[in-house]
Short mmCIF file of C-alpha atoms in Angstrom, two decimals:
data_model
loop_
_atom_site.label_atom_id
_atom_site.label_comp_id
_atom_site.label_asym_id
_atom_site.label_seq_id
_atom_site.Cartn_x
_atom_site.Cartn_y
_atom_site.Cartn_z
CA UNK A 1 -54.36 -77.00 39.60
CA UNK A 2 -51.55 -76.88 42.18
CA UNK A 3 -48.16 -77.45 40.74
CA UNK A 4 -46.00 -79.61 43.07
CA UNK A 5 -42.42 -78.58 43.27
CA UNK A 6 -40.14 -81.65 42.71
CA UNK A 7 -36.94 -81.86 44.88
CA UNK A 8 -34.29 -82.33 42.25
CA UNK A 9 -31.43 -82.60 44.81
CA UNK A 10 -28.30 -80.45 44.67
CA UNK A 11 -28.04 -77.62 42.35
CA UNK A 12 -24.90 -79.38 40.95
CA UNK A 13 -25.96 -82.88 41.19
CA UNK A 14 -24.22 -86.14 39.86
CA UNK A 15 -26.21 -86.06 36.70
CA UNK A 16 -24.44 -82.75 35.94
CA UNK A 17 -21.10 -84.48 36.74
CA UNK A 18 -21.89 -87.16 34.21
CA UNK A 19 -22.75 -84.46 31.59
CA UNK A 20 -19.53 -82.77 32.45
CA UNK A 21 -17.43 -85.94 32.16
CA UNK A 22 -19.01 -86.66 28.86
CA UNK A 23 -18.23 -83.14 27.54
CA UNK A 24 -14.67 -83.42 28.72
CA UNK A 25 -14.30 -86.89 27.03
CA UNK A 26 -15.59 -85.56 23.75
CA UNK A 27 -12.92 -82.57 24.17
CA UNK A 28 -10.00 -84.85 24.73
CA UNK A 29 -10.75 -87.45 22.19
CA UNK A 30 -11.42 -84.76 19.49
CA UNK A 31 -8.08 -83.24 20.26
CA UNK A 32 -6.37 -86.71 19.81
CA UNK A 33 -8.47 -87.18 16.63
CA UNK A 34 -7.98 -83.83 15.02
CA UNK A 35 -4.37 -83.12 16.03
CA UNK A 36 -3.15 -85.10 12.99
CA UNK A 37 -3.40 -82.16 10.40
CA UNK A 38 -0.76 -79.90 12.30
CA UNK A 39 1.12 -83.02 13.26
CA UNK A 40 1.57 -84.20 9.71
CA UNK A 41 2.64 -80.68 8.66
CA UNK A 42 5.27 -80.52 11.52
CA UNK A 43 6.55 -83.97 10.78
CA UNK A 44 7.12 -83.29 7.02
CA UNK A 45 8.46 -79.75 7.28
CA UNK A 46 10.33 -79.38 10.41
CA UNK A 47 11.38 -75.78 9.63
CA UNK A 48 7.89 -74.49 10.35
CA UNK A 49 7.90 -75.80 13.77
CA UNK A 50 10.83 -77.24 16.04
CA UNK A 51 13.53 -78.19 13.68
CA UNK A 52 15.26 -80.44 16.36
CA UNK A 53 13.13 -83.47 15.59
CA UNK A 54 12.98 -85.85 12.87
CA UNK A 55 11.63 -85.08 9.54
CA UNK A 56 9.82 -87.46 7.13
CA UNK A 57 9.85 -87.40 3.40
CA UNK A 58 6.22 -88.50 2.71
CA UNK A 59 4.36 -87.65 -0.63
CA UNK A 60 0.94 -86.43 -0.94
CA UNK A 61 -0.63 -89.88 -1.52
CA UNK A 62 1.04 -91.15 1.79
CA UNK A 63 -0.18 -88.13 3.73
CA UNK A 64 -3.67 -88.65 2.48
CA UNK A 65 -3.63 -92.20 3.73
CA UNK A 66 -2.39 -90.88 7.19
CA UNK A 67 -5.06 -88.24 7.26
CA UNK A 68 -8.00 -90.60 6.41
CA UNK A 69 -6.73 -93.79 8.26
CA UNK A 70 -8.56 -92.86 11.45
CA UNK A 71 -12.03 -93.02 9.88
CA UNK A 72 -11.19 -96.50 8.30
CA UNK A 73 -11.57 -97.92 11.87
CA UNK A 74 -14.11 -95.47 13.16
CA UNK A 75 -17.03 -96.40 10.90
CA UNK A 76 -16.70 -100.07 11.87
CA UNK A 77 -17.10 -99.94 15.61
CA UNK A 78 -20.23 -97.62 16.03
CA UNK A 79 -22.51 -100.61 15.88
CA UNK A 80 -20.45 -103.02 18.11
CA UNK A 81 -19.97 -100.01 20.46
CA UNK A 82 -23.74 -99.88 21.17
CA UNK A 83 -23.97 -103.66 21.89
CA UNK A 84 -20.77 -103.66 24.15
CA UNK A 85 -22.08 -100.61 26.16
CA UNK A 86 -25.50 -102.33 26.52
CA UNK A 87 -23.58 -105.71 27.66
CA UNK A 88 -20.89 -104.23 29.87
CA UNK A 89 -22.19 -100.71 30.77
CA UNK A 90 -20.85 -97.15 29.67
CA UNK A 91 -18.47 -96.93 32.57
CA UNK A 92 -16.34 -99.80 31.53
CA UNK A 93 -16.68 -99.43 27.77
CA UNK A 94 -16.07 -95.79 27.56
CA UNK A 95 -13.35 -95.98 30.06
CA UNK A 96 -11.31 -98.62 28.27
CA UNK A 97 -11.91 -97.28 24.84
CA UNK A 98 -10.54 -93.89 25.86
CA UNK A 99 -7.61 -95.52 27.84
CA UNK A 100 -6.43 -97.63 25.00
CA UNK A 101 -6.79 -94.60 22.54
CA UNK A 102 -4.46 -92.72 24.91
CA UNK A 103 -2.02 -95.72 24.96
CA UNK A 104 -1.98 -95.62 21.14
CA UNK A 105 -1.27 -91.70 21.14
CA UNK A 106 1.52 -92.12 23.61
CA UNK A 107 3.11 -94.77 21.45
CA UNK A 108 2.77 -92.94 18.16
CA UNK A 109 6.13 -91.09 18.02
CA UNK A 110 8.13 -94.29 18.76
CA UNK A 111 6.04 -96.19 16.29
CA UNK A 112 6.24 -93.68 13.60
CA UNK A 113 10.14 -93.41 13.96
CA UNK A 114 10.29 -97.19 13.67
CA UNK A 115 7.63 -98.03 10.97
CA UNK A 116 7.15 -94.71 9.08
CA UNK A 117 3.82 -93.80 7.59
CA UNK A 118 2.61 -97.37 7.40
CA UNK A 119 2.91 -97.58 11.26
CA UNK A 120 1.33 -94.23 11.53
CA UNK A 121 -1.74 -95.39 9.51
CA UNK A 122 -2.01 -98.66 11.53
CA UNK A 123 -2.07 -96.76 14.88
CA UNK A 124 -4.65 -94.27 13.62
CA UNK A 125 -6.97 -97.16 12.24
CA UNK A 126 -6.84 -99.00 15.70
CA UNK A 127 -7.43 -95.67 17.49
CA UNK A 128 -10.39 -95.14 15.26
CA UNK A 129 -11.70 -98.50 16.22
CA UNK A 130 -11.69 -97.70 19.93
CA UNK A 131 -13.05 -94.15 19.47
CA UNK A 132 -15.90 -95.25 17.23
CA UNK A 133 -17.51 -96.99 20.28
CA UNK A 134 -17.83 -93.75 22.21
CA UNK A 135 -20.76 -91.97 20.90
CA UNK A 136 -23.06 -95.02 21.16
CA UNK A 137 -22.03 -95.25 24.75
CA UNK A 138 -22.57 -91.45 25.25
CA UNK A 139 -26.12 -91.72 24.22
CA UNK A 140 -26.56 -94.81 26.32
CA UNK A 141 -25.24 -92.94 29.31
CA UNK A 142 -27.30 -89.95 28.84
CA UNK A 143 -30.52 -91.91 28.40
CA UNK A 144 -29.79 -93.52 31.99
CA UNK A 145 -28.80 -90.24 33.58
CA UNK A 146 -30.93 -87.56 32.08
CA UNK A 147 -34.56 -86.91 33.37
CA UNK A 148 -36.89 -86.28 30.49
CA UNK A 149 -37.32 -82.49 31.31
CA UNK A 150 -33.49 -82.02 31.22
CA UNK A 151 -32.58 -84.27 28.30
CA UNK A 152 -32.01 -81.39 25.94
CA UNK A 153 -30.04 -79.46 28.36
CA UNK A 154 -27.64 -82.35 29.53
CA UNK A 155 -27.50 -84.00 26.19
CA UNK A 156 -26.80 -80.72 24.13
CA UNK A 157 -24.11 -79.26 26.69
CA UNK A 158 -22.27 -82.51 26.77
CA UNK A 159 -22.17 -82.50 22.90
CA UNK A 160 -20.68 -78.96 22.92
CA UNK A 161 -17.35 -80.71 23.60
CA UNK A 162 -17.21 -81.40 19.79
CA UNK A 163 -16.83 -77.73 18.97
CA UNK A 164 -14.75 -77.09 22.16
CA UNK A 165 -12.36 -79.98 21.12
CA UNK A 166 -12.19 -78.83 17.51
CA UNK A 167 -11.26 -75.19 18.41
CA UNK A 168 -8.69 -76.38 21.13
CA UNK A 169 -7.09 -78.81 18.60
CA UNK A 170 -6.57 -75.90 16.17
CA UNK A 171 -5.25 -73.74 18.94
CA UNK A 172 -2.93 -75.78 21.04
CA UNK A 173 -1.37 -78.43 18.55
CA UNK A 174 0.58 -75.73 16.55
CA UNK A 175 1.91 -74.23 19.89
CA UNK A 176 2.97 -77.57 21.07
CA UNK A 177 4.75 -78.48 17.70
CA UNK A 178 6.62 -75.16 18.03
CA UNK A 179 7.63 -75.60 21.66
CA UNK A 180 10.40 -77.81 23.15
CA UNK A 181 8.39 -81.04 22.88
CA UNK A 182 7.99 -80.61 19.07
CA UNK A 183 5.67 -82.90 17.06
CA UNK A 184 5.98 -85.64 19.35
CA UNK A 185 4.60 -83.47 22.14
CA UNK A 186 1.26 -83.36 20.22
CA UNK A 187 0.76 -87.13 20.77
CA UNK A 188 2.13 -86.97 24.32
CA UNK A 189 -0.13 -84.17 25.38
CA UNK A 190 -3.11 -85.76 23.86
CA UNK A 191 -2.51 -89.01 25.59
CA UNK A 192 -2.06 -87.06 28.90
CA UNK A 193 -5.38 -85.50 28.58
CA UNK A 194 -6.97 -88.88 27.83
CA UNK A 195 -5.33 -90.50 30.87
CA UNK A 196 -6.32 -87.69 33.11
CA UNK A 197 -9.97 -87.97 32.04
CA UNK A 198 -9.97 -91.73 32.60
CA UNK A 199 -8.93 -91.17 36.27
CA UNK A 200 -12.00 -88.91 36.86
CA UNK A 201 -14.16 -91.13 34.76
CA UNK A 202 -13.47 -94.27 36.76
CA UNK A 203 -13.81 -92.38 40.12
CA UNK A 204 -17.13 -90.42 39.58
CA UNK A 205 -19.13 -92.17 36.76
CA UNK A 206 -21.58 -94.86 37.16
CA UNK A 207 -23.77 -96.81 34.75
CA UNK A 208 -26.92 -95.32 36.43
CA UNK A 209 -28.08 -93.25 39.51
CA UNK A 210 -28.71 -96.26 41.57
CA UNK A 211 -25.20 -97.49 41.32
CA UNK A 212 -23.52 -94.14 42.08
CA UNK A 213 -21.70 -93.74 45.37
CA UNK A 214 -21.97 -90.03 45.53
CA UNK A 215 -25.43 -89.19 44.61
CA UNK A 216 -27.86 -87.78 46.98
CA UNK A 217 -31.09 -89.65 47.69
CA UNK A 218 -33.22 -86.89 46.47
CA UNK A 219 -31.54 -86.58 43.27
CA UNK A 220 -31.53 -90.30 42.74
CA UNK A 221 -35.37 -90.44 43.20
CA UNK A 222 -35.88 -87.32 40.98
CA UNK A 223 -33.92 -89.28 38.05
CA UNK A 224 -35.51 -92.54 38.76
CA UNK A 225 -39.06 -91.24 38.97
CA UNK A 226 -38.82 -89.57 35.45
CA UNK A 227 -38.17 -93.02 33.92
CA UNK A 228 -40.81 -95.83 33.59
CA UNK A 229 -39.93 -99.23 35.18
CA UNK A 230 -36.67 -97.71 36.27
CA UNK A 231 -35.65 -100.83 38.24
CA UNK A 232 -36.18 -103.14 35.06
CA UNK A 233 -34.50 -100.38 33.00
CA UNK A 234 -31.12 -100.72 35.02
CA UNK A 235 -31.15 -104.48 36.00
CA UNK A 236 -32.76 -106.51 33.45
CA UNK A 237 -31.06 -107.35 29.99
CA UNK A 238 -33.95 -106.37 27.65
CA UNK A 239 -33.76 -108.32 24.23
CA UNK A 240 -33.11 -105.98 21.28
CA UNK A 241 -36.10 -105.76 18.97
CA UNK A 242 -33.90 -105.69 15.83
CA UNK A 243 -36.89 -106.20 13.29
CA UNK A 244 -39.05 -103.59 14.76
CA UNK A 245 -36.10 -101.10 14.88
CA UNK A 246 -35.37 -101.49 11.20
CA UNK A 247 -38.98 -101.22 10.40
CA UNK A 248 -39.54 -98.37 12.56
CA UNK A 249 -40.68 -95.40 10.43
CA UNK A 250 -39.61 -92.70 12.93
CA UNK A 251 -36.14 -94.34 13.40
CA UNK A 252 -35.82 -94.53 9.63
CA UNK A 253 -36.73 -90.86 9.39
CA UNK A 254 -34.06 -90.05 11.91
CA UNK A 255 -31.61 -91.99 9.92
CA UNK A 256 -32.27 -90.18 6.65
CA UNK A 257 -31.81 -86.99 8.65
CA UNK A 258 -28.55 -87.90 10.05
CA UNK A 259 -27.18 -89.06 6.68
CA UNK A 260 -28.34 -85.69 5.33
CA UNK A 261 -26.32 -83.95 8.06
CA UNK A 262 -23.29 -86.00 7.51
CA UNK A 263 -23.39 -85.04 3.67
CA UNK A 264 -24.22 -81.36 4.30
CA UNK A 265 -21.66 -80.82 7.09
CA UNK A 266 -18.88 -82.48 5.08
CA UNK A 267 -19.73 -80.06 2.25
CA UNK A 268 -19.85 -77.07 4.56
CA UNK A 269 -16.52 -77.81 6.30
CA UNK A 270 -14.61 -79.39 3.63
CA UNK A 271 -15.73 -78.15 0.22
CA UNK A 272 -16.48 -74.41 0.87
CA UNK A 273 -12.83 -73.65 1.65
CA UNK A 274 -11.96 -75.46 -1.60
CA UNK A 275 -14.37 -73.42 -3.47
CA UNK A 276 -13.38 -70.14 -1.93
CA UNK A 277 -9.72 -70.89 -2.86
CA UNK A 278 -10.57 -72.01 -6.40
CA UNK A 279 -13.07 -69.62 -7.49
CA UNK A 280 -12.64 -66.58 -5.17
CA UNK A 281 -8.82 -66.85 -4.77
CA UNK A 282 -9.03 -66.98 -0.84
CA UNK A 283 -6.60 -69.12 1.12
CA UNK A 284 -8.91 -70.26 4.09
CA UNK A 285 -6.89 -73.22 5.26
CA UNK A 286 -3.80 -71.33 5.75
CA UNK A 287 -5.43 -68.59 7.76
CA UNK A 288 -6.03 -69.74 11.44
CA UNK A 289 -8.73 -67.10 11.98
CA UNK A 290 -10.75 -68.01 9.07
CA UNK A 291 -10.31 -71.89 9.84
CA UNK A 292 -11.48 -71.30 13.39
CA UNK A 293 -14.36 -68.90 12.80
CA UNK A 294 -16.85 -71.42 11.73
CA UNK A 295 -16.14 -73.85 14.74
CA UNK A 296 -16.33 -70.81 17.11
CA UNK A 297 -19.67 -69.98 15.64
CA UNK A 298 -20.84 -73.54 15.96
CA UNK A 299 -19.68 -73.59 19.76
CA UNK A 300 -21.46 -70.27 20.39
CA UNK A 301 -24.65 -71.11 18.71
CA UNK A 302 -24.84 -74.47 20.51
CA UNK A 303 -25.43 -72.67 23.67
CA UNK A 304 -28.06 -70.34 22.19
CA UNK A 305 -29.94 -73.63 20.83
CA UNK A 306 -29.61 -75.24 24.51
CA UNK A 307 -30.99 -72.07 26.23
CA UNK A 308 -33.79 -71.80 23.62
CA UNK A 309 -34.79 -75.34 23.77
CA UNK A 310 -34.76 -75.39 27.65
CA UNK A 311 -36.96 -72.58 27.90
CA UNK A 312 -39.54 -73.77 25.38
CA UNK A 313 -39.65 -77.27 27.08
CA UNK A 314 -39.57 -75.95 30.72
CA UNK A 315 -42.35 -73.46 30.08
CA UNK A 316 -44.29 -76.12 28.00
CA UNK A 317 -44.61 -73.75 25.14
CA UNK A 318 -43.91 -76.65 22.60
CA UNK A 319 -43.78 -80.36 22.68
CA UNK A 320 -40.54 -81.99 22.50
CA UNK A 321 -41.13 -83.26 19.09
CA UNK A 322 -41.90 -79.70 17.96
CA UNK A 323 -38.89 -78.36 19.50
CA UNK A 324 -36.59 -80.98 17.79
CA UNK A 325 -38.28 -80.45 14.38
CA UNK A 326 -38.13 -76.48 14.51
CA UNK A 327 -34.41 -76.54 15.62
CA UNK A 328 -33.46 -79.16 13.04
CA UNK A 329 -35.25 -77.28 10.34
CA UNK A 330 -32.98 -74.24 11.27
CA UNK A 331 -29.92 -76.46 11.35
CA UNK A 332 -30.52 -77.88 7.83
CA UNK A 333 -32.55 -75.33 5.86
CA UNK A 334 -30.52 -72.19 6.67
CA UNK A 335 -27.14 -73.80 5.59
CA UNK A 336 -28.88 -75.13 2.44
CA UNK A 337 -29.98 -71.53 1.53
CA UNK A 338 -26.40 -70.47 2.45
CA UNK A 339 -24.82 -73.00 0.32
CA UNK A 340 -26.66 -71.80 -2.80
CA UNK A 341 -25.96 -68.17 -2.05
CA UNK A 342 -22.13 -68.72 -1.56
CA UNK A 343 -22.21 -70.43 -5.15
CA UNK A 344 -23.14 -67.00 -6.68
CA UNK A 345 -20.72 -64.84 -5.05
CA UNK A 346 -18.04 -63.13 -7.11
CA UNK A 347 -14.50 -62.15 -6.02
CA UNK A 348 -15.57 -58.75 -4.89
CA UNK A 349 -17.72 -60.25 -2.09
CA UNK A 350 -15.07 -62.36 -0.28
CA UNK A 351 -16.21 -60.95 3.17
CA UNK A 352 -19.77 -61.93 2.55
CA UNK A 353 -18.56 -65.38 1.50
CA UNK A 354 -16.73 -65.76 4.96
CA UNK A 355 -19.84 -64.50 6.79
CA UNK A 356 -22.10 -66.89 4.94
CA UNK A 357 -19.85 -69.85 5.59
CA UNK A 358 -19.43 -68.93 9.15
CA UNK A 359 -23.26 -68.55 9.67
CA UNK A 360 -24.08 -71.72 7.82
CA UNK A 361 -21.71 -73.86 9.82
CA UNK A 362 -22.58 -72.08 13.13
CA UNK A 363 -26.43 -72.65 12.62
CA UNK A 364 -25.88 -76.18 11.76
CA UNK A 365 -24.91 -77.07 15.36
CA UNK A 366 -28.62 -77.22 16.09
CA UNK A 367 -28.49 -80.65 14.60
CA UNK A 368 -27.47 -82.01 17.96
CA UNK A 369 -30.67 -80.96 19.70
CA UNK A 370 -32.71 -81.23 16.59
CA UNK A 371 -31.95 -84.87 15.58
CA UNK A 372 -28.88 -86.33 17.22
CA UNK A 373 -30.38 -86.72 20.58
CA UNK A 374 -33.66 -88.15 19.09
CA UNK A 375 -32.07 -91.69 19.57
CA UNK A 376 -32.69 -91.31 23.41
CA UNK A 377 -36.37 -90.03 22.65
CA UNK A 378 -37.29 -93.07 20.58
CA UNK A 379 -35.79 -95.73 22.81
CA UNK A 380 -34.04 -94.98 26.16
CA UNK A 381 -33.50 -98.79 26.59
CA UNK A 382 -31.72 -99.14 23.33
CA UNK A 383 -30.28 -95.57 22.80
CA UNK A 384 -26.67 -96.88 22.33
CA UNK A 385 -27.80 -99.45 19.89
CA UNK A 386 -29.76 -96.82 17.80
CA UNK A 387 -26.83 -94.47 17.94
CA UNK A 388 -24.51 -97.31 16.75
CA UNK A 389 -26.69 -97.99 13.72
CA UNK A 390 -27.30 -94.37 12.90
CA UNK A 391 -23.50 -93.44 13.22
CA UNK A 392 -22.23 -96.52 11.23
CA UNK A 393 -24.38 -95.44 8.13
CA UNK A 394 -24.27 -91.68 8.56
CA UNK A 395 -20.37 -91.65 8.81
CA UNK A 396 -20.11 -93.19 5.34
CA UNK A 397 -21.45 -89.87 4.09
CA UNK A 398 -18.40 -87.89 4.66
CA UNK A 399 -16.38 -90.71 2.80
CA UNK A 400 -18.78 -90.67 -0.10
CA UNK A 401 -19.26 -86.94 -0.68
CA UNK A 402 -15.66 -85.95 -1.61
CA UNK A 403 -15.80 -88.86 -4.31
CA UNK A 404 -18.88 -87.16 -5.85
CA UNK A 405 -17.18 -83.78 -5.68
CA UNK A 406 -14.10 -85.14 -7.32
CA UNK A 407 -16.35 -86.52 -10.32
CA UNK A 408 -18.27 -83.24 -10.63
CA UNK A 409 -15.45 -80.69 -10.14
CA UNK A 410 -12.90 -81.27 -12.85
CA UNK A 411 -11.68 -77.67 -12.66
CA UNK A 412 -11.59 -76.01 -9.15
CA UNK A 413 -12.04 -72.52 -10.51
CA UNK A 414 -15.13 -73.45 -12.47
CA UNK A 415 -18.11 -71.78 -10.58
CA UNK A 416 -20.92 -73.83 -12.44
CA UNK A 417 -19.35 -77.19 -11.43
CA UNK A 418 -19.32 -75.88 -7.71
CA UNK A 419 -22.83 -74.65 -8.07
CA UNK A 420 -23.92 -78.29 -8.97
CA UNK A 421 -22.07 -79.56 -5.82
CA UNK A 422 -23.72 -77.02 -3.63
CA UNK A 423 -27.15 -77.65 -5.19
CA UNK A 424 -26.87 -81.35 -4.48
CA UNK A 425 -26.00 -80.76 -0.83
CA UNK A 426 -28.93 -78.15 -0.37
CA UNK A 427 -31.33 -80.74 -1.76
CA UNK A 428 -30.08 -83.54 0.57
CA UNK A 429 -30.37 -80.85 3.45
CA UNK A 430 -33.94 -80.01 2.41
CA UNK A 431 -35.26 -83.51 1.67
CA UNK A 432 -33.57 -85.15 4.69
CA UNK A 433 -35.14 -82.53 7.10
CA UNK A 434 -38.57 -82.76 5.35
CA UNK A 435 -38.64 -86.55 5.83
CA UNK A 436 -37.80 -85.98 9.50
CA UNK A 437 -40.52 -83.38 10.03
CA UNK A 438 -43.12 -85.58 8.31
CA UNK A 439 -42.24 -89.02 9.95
CA UNK A 440 -39.96 -88.15 13.06
CA UNK A 441 -41.25 -87.94 16.53
CA UNK A 442 -39.73 -87.59 20.04
CA UNK A 443 -42.22 -90.11 21.48
CA UNK A 444 -40.80 -93.36 23.09
CA UNK A 445 -41.60 -96.27 20.72
CA UNK A 446 -43.58 -99.29 21.79
CA UNK A 447 -40.61 -101.52 20.89
CA UNK A 448 -38.64 -99.86 23.63
CA UNK A 449 -40.73 -101.72 26.26
CA UNK A 450 -39.33 -104.80 28.02
CA UNK A 451 -42.34 -106.89 27.30
CA UNK A 452 -42.54 -105.86 23.65
CA UNK A 453 -42.99 -108.87 21.33
CA UNK A 454 -42.71 -108.90 17.45
CA UNK A 455 -46.12 -109.87 16.32
CA UNK A 456 -47.23 -110.13 12.70
CA UNK A 457 -48.09 -106.46 12.73
CA UNK A 458 -44.54 -105.26 13.63
CA UNK A 459 -44.52 -103.15 10.53
CA UNK A 460 -47.21 -100.82 11.93
CA UNK A 461 -45.91 -100.86 15.47
CA UNK A 462 -43.31 -98.22 14.77
CA UNK A 463 -46.20 -95.61 14.40
CA UNK A 464 -48.28 -96.79 17.38
CA UNK A 465 -48.35 -94.51 20.32
CA UNK A 466 -49.19 -95.91 23.99
CA UNK A 467 -51.75 -94.32 26.04
CA UNK A 468 -48.95 -92.81 27.96
CA UNK A 469 -47.50 -90.94 24.91
CA UNK A 470 -49.13 -87.48 26.00
CA UNK A 471 -47.32 -87.53 29.18
CA UNK A 472 -44.08 -88.23 27.60
CA UNK A 473 -44.64 -85.85 24.68
CA UNK A 474 -45.53 -82.92 26.86
CA UNK A 475 -42.65 -83.48 29.20
CA UNK A 476 -44.94 -83.22 32.30
CA UNK A 477 -43.23 -86.05 33.98
CA UNK A 478 -43.54 -85.70 37.90
CA UNK A 479 -43.69 -81.97 37.86
CA UNK A 480 -47.34 -81.67 38.51
#
């Protein structure tokens, strides 16, 4: 059979610009989200940074409120974010969410000087409310701009902004606090980066390819031809099949996997440093290199996963479902083994402990391709809604897991208690991925269709595969 070459437009097209804008958005909002750790240290101990700015006498309880306050707001707007994005489009919803987040960052120094830690908490809660809407919008935007053959590549590359933003937040916030701007400069720089992103976003972004002023006709045709009923997809307000979504077995398998990821990653990032300090006598959090290593590994490994998945999909070696499940298995099961292994190391194997921690966290970055982007597979029309539901529930896991650790670990130097913590996380990793392997899929579900009606057999519709499924599953699209 003769393979017809598809004209995809410019090498650097507007779909790539959208992915770059999403990447940059994640970077700047993560800097504004994660700068709090360094900022609080600088604000409560001026001698460690620039002593020319006000110092606050906050106790540990008040500091804990400040550090957690962002997530009090963040978990409550994931679901509304998906609905707002579907109603108003990603351009407006993401743009305004980032803009008002920037306004709050800029107002932080004055508000804290006036209202103390209570004002700081209030600003962080509201900032969390705005930023909670972003990831549902990101998935909705990717669904409308990513041809099926490039979904892994564009989606995963844009999500590497998480690791980049985390590393940059660690690298630059301390330098800013020590510089002439002092701790207020952390908020001002974060706000400036978000404002700058907003300018580029409102100029170059559009809700879909047909609305773009800059896109070439060839690229628009390429994007649109890869989507079924593209005109309806963009112009019609398709009713949301709530019952079918919540009864969908593949969606619930994804939800379980994402909750397992939230629990496991919280253990990898938050509890391992505490274990290494309490049992092995290592002070990880005060060592900038040790703190940054896992995130640098995640950043590097994310590109390894992107290249691997892209080759497997482009050469049609594996179906998209198989690619997602294999990569997700690496991202979940390797760290599960790593957690168990770390729990048996003694003080003479500190270097091995750091290596295992770095590998476990780094390998876990495959969860983006493995399961996070699966919302777009299951329903391009409702990707933002699915992401909102998933993120709302999954983001409670990092809030619950420390409470469980607090009940189990009564003595931070007790290895046996930590082994129980790691065993629980490993089991959650293993079972969550096993459920995803058995019942998950990358096939678009029938309830994604515009004309889908909820009949009496809605319970079984989640497993139904349309006659067009093989074309979608094998990613053949318009390339042949």
